[in-house]
């Protein structure tokens, strides 16, 4: 039965989504200081984009596996992988810089009395109370989706898609890949929900509403550092 491959796809997609350091690095600056519902939406949108591109890769690989000689295409595959890794690195650096801008510059432009007047109420937009600029949107749904797509086209997730190549029918492959996509969405949305809501609650519990902003600054630097590593790997190795 084709659907019997679905559990394996969900597990493969979920494990890959939460195990990639570049994945969380891309999302941490966006979810710090965000309430659970907004963090969950960000994670699910990114996971959908990642699953979409992984599905495209899986279907293409299954189509070409018996049609093209692997030996003649190793150089092309390696070149495509390097270009994609370089783009992922650039996107991580851009996300980190944008996170720093919103956490530092935009936060500083918020009047101090506005943060104090918020009290313990939840600021509209899902940010942490008194978080100032942290309540700003961290990027539209399209940007988050396409960032997930870009990460999905990098070759670091290829091993988790390998089972699709061992299947014998299009139906089985499609079931596996759709389950893989679902796994990335569920795992990433659960992870971002816990992190985003957790950062808000920590700020409340410690009576330090700027904690989400500080966490966002740290996560932005992490994104920049990981992006630099990916970019260097693509250019020099």
Short mmCIF file of C-alpha atoms in Angstrom, two decimals:
data_model
loop_
_atom_site.label_atom_id
_atom_site.label_comp_id
_atom_site.label_asym_id
_atom_site.label_seq_id
_atom_site.Cartn_x
_atom_site.Cartn_y
_atom_site.Cartn_z
CA UNK A 1 0.00 0.00 0.00
CA UNK A 2 1.46 3.35 -1.04
CA UNK A 3 0.41 5.13 2.15
CA UNK A 4 2.49 2.71 4.24
CA UNK A 5 5.56 4.81 3.43
CA UNK A 6 4.01 7.94 4.99
CA UNK A 7 5.23 7.42 8.60
CA UNK A 8 8.80 7.12 7.39
CA UNK A 9 8.42 10.33 5.40
CA UNK A 10 7.02 12.22 8.39
CA UNK A 11 9.89 11.03 10.57
CA UNK A 12 12.55 11.84 7.97
CA UNK A 13 11.15 15.32 7.33
CA UNK A 14 10.71 16.14 11.00
CA UNK A 15 14.19 15.02 12.04
CA UNK A 16 15.81 16.87 9.16
CA UNK A 17 13.88 20.08 9.92
CA UNK A 18 14.97 20.33 13.55
CA UNK A 19 18.50 18.94 13.14
CA UNK A 20 19.77 21.49 10.63
CA UNK A 21 21.54 24.37 12.45
CA UNK A 22 20.97 26.63 9.47
CA UNK A 23 17.22 26.05 9.74
CA UNK A 24 16.84 27.39 13.27
CA UNK A 25 19.39 30.11 12.57
CA UNK A 26 17.10 31.39 9.81
CA UNK A 27 14.06 31.49 12.10
CA UNK A 28 15.33 32.48 15.55
CA UNK A 29 15.64 36.22 14.77
CA UNK A 30 12.04 36.14 13.47
CA UNK A 31 10.38 34.35 16.39
CA UNK A 32 12.07 35.79 19.47
CA UNK A 33 9.50 37.78 21.44
CA UNK A 34 6.58 36.45 19.40
CA UNK A 35 3.52 34.77 20.94
CA UNK A 36 2.91 31.09 20.26
CA UNK A 37 0.37 31.53 17.47
CA UNK A 38 2.60 33.82 15.44
CA UNK A 39 5.69 31.69 16.05
CA UNK A 40 3.77 28.59 15.00
CA UNK A 41 2.63 30.27 11.79
CA UNK A 42 6.19 31.31 10.96
CA UNK A 43 7.51 27.79 11.54
CA UNK A 44 4.73 26.15 9.53
CA UNK A 45 5.20 28.55 6.61
CA UNK A 46 8.94 27.96 6.53
CA UNK A 47 8.42 24.21 6.82
CA UNK A 48 5.97 24.29 3.91
CA UNK A 49 8.53 26.06 1.73
CA UNK A 50 11.26 23.63 2.72
CA UNK A 51 9.00 20.65 2.12
CA UNK A 52 7.93 22.02 -1.26
CA UNK A 53 11.47 22.25 -2.61
CA UNK A 54 12.38 18.88 -1.10
CA UNK A 55 9.39 17.37 -2.90
CA UNK A 56 10.54 18.89 -6.19
CA UNK A 57 14.04 17.49 -5.68
CA UNK A 58 12.71 14.07 -4.74
CA UNK A 59 10.41 13.82 -7.76
CA UNK A 60 13.14 15.03 -10.12
CA UNK A 61 15.66 12.56 -8.69
CA UNK A 62 13.19 9.68 -9.05
CA UNK A 63 12.45 10.69 -12.64
CA UNK A 64 16.10 10.95 -13.68
CA UNK A 65 17.62 8.11 -11.64
CA UNK A 66 17.38 5.60 -14.50
CA UNK A 67 17.67 8.08 -17.36
CA UNK A 68 20.97 9.85 -16.74
CA UNK A 69 24.36 8.42 -15.96
CA UNK A 70 25.48 9.71 -12.59
CA UNK A 71 29.14 9.84 -13.58
CA UNK A 72 28.57 12.45 -16.29
CA UNK A 73 26.64 14.75 -13.98
CA UNK A 74 28.68 14.75 -10.79
CA UNK A 75 30.35 18.05 -11.64
CA UNK A 76 27.02 19.72 -12.48
CA UNK A 77 25.43 18.45 -9.28
CA UNK A 78 28.40 19.65 -7.22
CA UNK A 79 28.28 23.07 -8.87
CA UNK A 80 24.55 23.42 -8.22
CA UNK A 81 25.10 22.40 -4.61
CA UNK A 82 27.80 25.03 -4.14
CA UNK A 83 25.65 27.78 -5.63
CA UNK A 84 22.69 26.84 -3.44
CA UNK A 85 24.82 26.68 -0.30
CA UNK A 86 26.21 30.11 -1.14
CA UNK A 87 22.70 31.53 -1.52
CA UNK A 88 21.69 29.98 1.80
CA UNK A 89 24.70 31.62 3.43
CA UNK A 90 23.82 35.02 1.97
CA UNK A 91 20.20 34.66 3.09
CA UNK A 92 21.27 33.79 6.65
CA UNK A 93 23.55 36.82 6.79
CA UNK A 94 20.72 39.03 5.50
CA UNK A 95 18.30 37.61 8.06
CA UNK A 96 20.81 38.22 10.83
CA UNK A 97 21.44 41.81 9.77
CA UNK A 98 17.71 42.49 9.52
CA UNK A 99 17.23 40.96 12.97
CA UNK A 100 19.92 43.24 14.41
CA UNK A 101 18.31 46.28 12.79
CA UNK A 102 14.88 45.49 14.21
CA UNK A 103 16.24 44.50 17.62
CA UNK A 104 18.60 47.44 18.08
CA UNK A 105 17.75 50.40 15.85
CA UNK A 106 13.97 50.02 15.71
CA UNK A 107 13.82 49.16 19.41
CA UNK A 108 15.79 52.25 20.37
CA UNK A 109 13.38 54.44 18.40
CA UNK A 110 10.45 53.34 20.60
CA UNK A 111 9.73 55.86 23.39
CA UNK A 112 10.56 54.52 26.85
CA UNK A 113 7.17 55.48 28.28
CA UNK A 114 5.47 53.30 25.66
CA UNK A 115 7.26 50.23 26.99
CA UNK A 116 6.37 51.08 30.58
CA UNK A 117 2.71 51.72 29.82
CA UNK A 118 2.32 48.26 28.34
CA UNK A 119 2.65 46.67 31.77
CA UNK A 120 1.90 43.01 31.73
CA UNK A 121 -0.54 43.23 28.83
CA UNK A 122 0.19 41.47 25.59
CA UNK A 123 1.17 43.93 22.92
CA UNK A 124 -0.86 43.71 19.72
CA UNK A 125 1.00 41.71 17.12
CA UNK A 126 2.09 38.95 19.46
CA UNK A 127 5.27 40.50 20.84
CA UNK A 128 6.52 40.45 24.38
CA UNK A 129 5.05 43.06 26.74
CA UNK A 130 7.03 46.22 26.68
CA UNK A 131 9.21 44.80 23.96
CA UNK A 132 9.12 47.99 21.94
CA UNK A 133 10.37 47.31 18.45
CA UNK A 134 10.16 43.56 19.05
CA UNK A 135 6.47 43.70 18.16
CA UNK A 136 7.29 44.54 14.57
CA UNK A 137 6.72 42.01 11.85
CA UNK A 138 9.82 39.94 11.09
CA UNK A 139 9.02 39.51 7.43
CA UNK A 140 5.99 38.58 5.39
CA UNK A 141 4.75 35.10 4.78
CA UNK A 142 6.12 35.07 1.24
CA UNK A 143 9.64 35.90 2.38
CA UNK A 144 9.52 33.17 5.03
CA UNK A 145 8.13 30.66 2.53
CA UNK A 146 10.78 31.38 -0.11
CA UNK A 147 13.53 31.23 2.50
CA UNK A 148 12.31 27.73 3.34
CA UNK A 149 12.30 26.89 -0.37
CA UNK A 150 15.90 28.06 -0.71
CA UNK A 151 17.03 25.96 2.24
CA UNK A 152 15.22 22.97 0.80
CA UNK A 153 17.21 23.23 -2.42
CA UNK A 154 20.52 22.95 -0.57
CA UNK A 155 22.03 19.47 -0.68
CA UNK A 156 22.41 18.95 3.07
CA UNK A 157 18.97 17.34 3.17
CA UNK A 158 19.64 14.92 0.32
CA UNK A 159 20.39 11.92 2.59
CA UNK A 160 16.97 12.21 4.24
CA UNK A 161 15.36 11.99 0.78
CA UNK A 162 17.31 8.87 -0.20
CA UNK A 163 14.45 6.46 0.66
CA UNK A 164 12.40 8.03 -2.15
CA UNK A 165 14.92 6.74 -4.68
CA UNK A 166 14.55 3.19 -3.41
CA UNK A 167 10.79 3.12 -4.00
CA UNK A 168 9.42 1.49 -7.11
CA UNK A 169 6.35 3.53 -8.06
CA UNK A 170 5.33 7.15 -8.48
CA UNK A 171 2.51 6.68 -5.99
CA UNK A 172 4.85 5.47 -3.27
CA UNK A 173 7.31 8.29 -3.93
CA UNK A 174 4.57 10.91 -3.83
CA UNK A 175 3.19 9.57 -0.55
CA UNK A 176 6.67 9.60 0.98
CA UNK A 177 7.45 13.15 -0.17
CA UNK A 178 4.09 14.58 0.91
CA UNK A 179 4.60 12.98 4.30
CA UNK A 180 8.13 14.42 4.36
CA UNK A 181 6.69 17.89 3.73
CA UNK A 182 4.12 17.41 6.51
CA UNK A 183 6.87 16.31 8.87
CA UNK A 184 8.92 19.45 8.23
CA UNK A 185 5.88 21.65 8.84
CA UNK A 186 4.82 19.94 12.07
CA UNK A 187 8.32 19.69 13.53
CA UNK A 188 9.36 23.24 12.69
CA UNK A 189 6.06 24.81 13.82
CA UNK A 190 6.29 22.93 17.14
CA UNK A 191 9.89 24.05 17.63
CA UNK A 192 9.25 27.70 16.81
CA UNK A 193 6.14 27.71 19.01
CA UNK A 194 8.11 26.54 22.04
CA UNK A 195 10.99 28.95 21.43
CA UNK A 196 8.86 32.01 20.63
CA UNK A 197 6.39 31.57 23.47
CA UNK A 198 9.20 30.57 25.81
CA UNK A 199 11.09 33.81 25.16
CA UNK A 200 7.95 35.82 25.95
CA UNK A 201 7.25 33.96 29.19
CA UNK A 202 10.85 34.20 30.38
CA UNK A 203 10.68 37.97 29.94
CA UNK A 204 7.47 38.11 31.96
CA UNK A 205 8.69 35.77 34.70
CA UNK A 206 11.91 37.71 35.26
CA UNK A 207 10.16 41.07 34.88
CA UNK A 208 12.62 41.98 32.15
CA UNK A 209 10.58 42.68 29.02
CA UNK A 210 13.72 43.36 26.99
CA UNK A 211 14.91 39.73 27.26
CA UNK A 212 13.29 38.79 23.91
CA UNK A 213 15.19 41.67 22.31
CA UNK A 214 18.47 40.47 23.79
CA UNK A 215 17.78 36.92 22.66
CA UNK A 216 16.99 38.23 19.20
CA UNK A 217 20.33 40.05 19.09
CA UNK A 218 22.18 36.86 20.05
CA UNK A 219 20.25 34.74 17.54
CA UNK A 220 20.92 37.32 14.83
CA UNK A 221 24.66 37.05 15.43
CA UNK A 222 24.32 33.25 15.32
CA UNK A 223 22.54 33.52 11.96
CA UNK A 224 25.28 35.77 10.59
CA UNK A 225 28.02 33.42 11.82
CA UNK A 226 26.42 30.30 10.36
CA UNK A 227 25.70 32.17 7.13
CA UNK A 228 29.35 33.18 6.88
CA UNK A 229 30.41 29.54 7.34
CA UNK A 230 28.04 28.38 4.59
CA UNK A 231 29.20 31.13 2.25
CA UNK A 232 32.86 30.36 2.89
CA UNK A 233 32.19 26.66 2.35
CA UNK A 234 30.56 27.39 -1.02
CA UNK A 235 33.32 29.73 -2.18
CA UNK A 236 36.51 28.10 -0.89
CA UNK A 237 35.71 24.40 -0.50
#
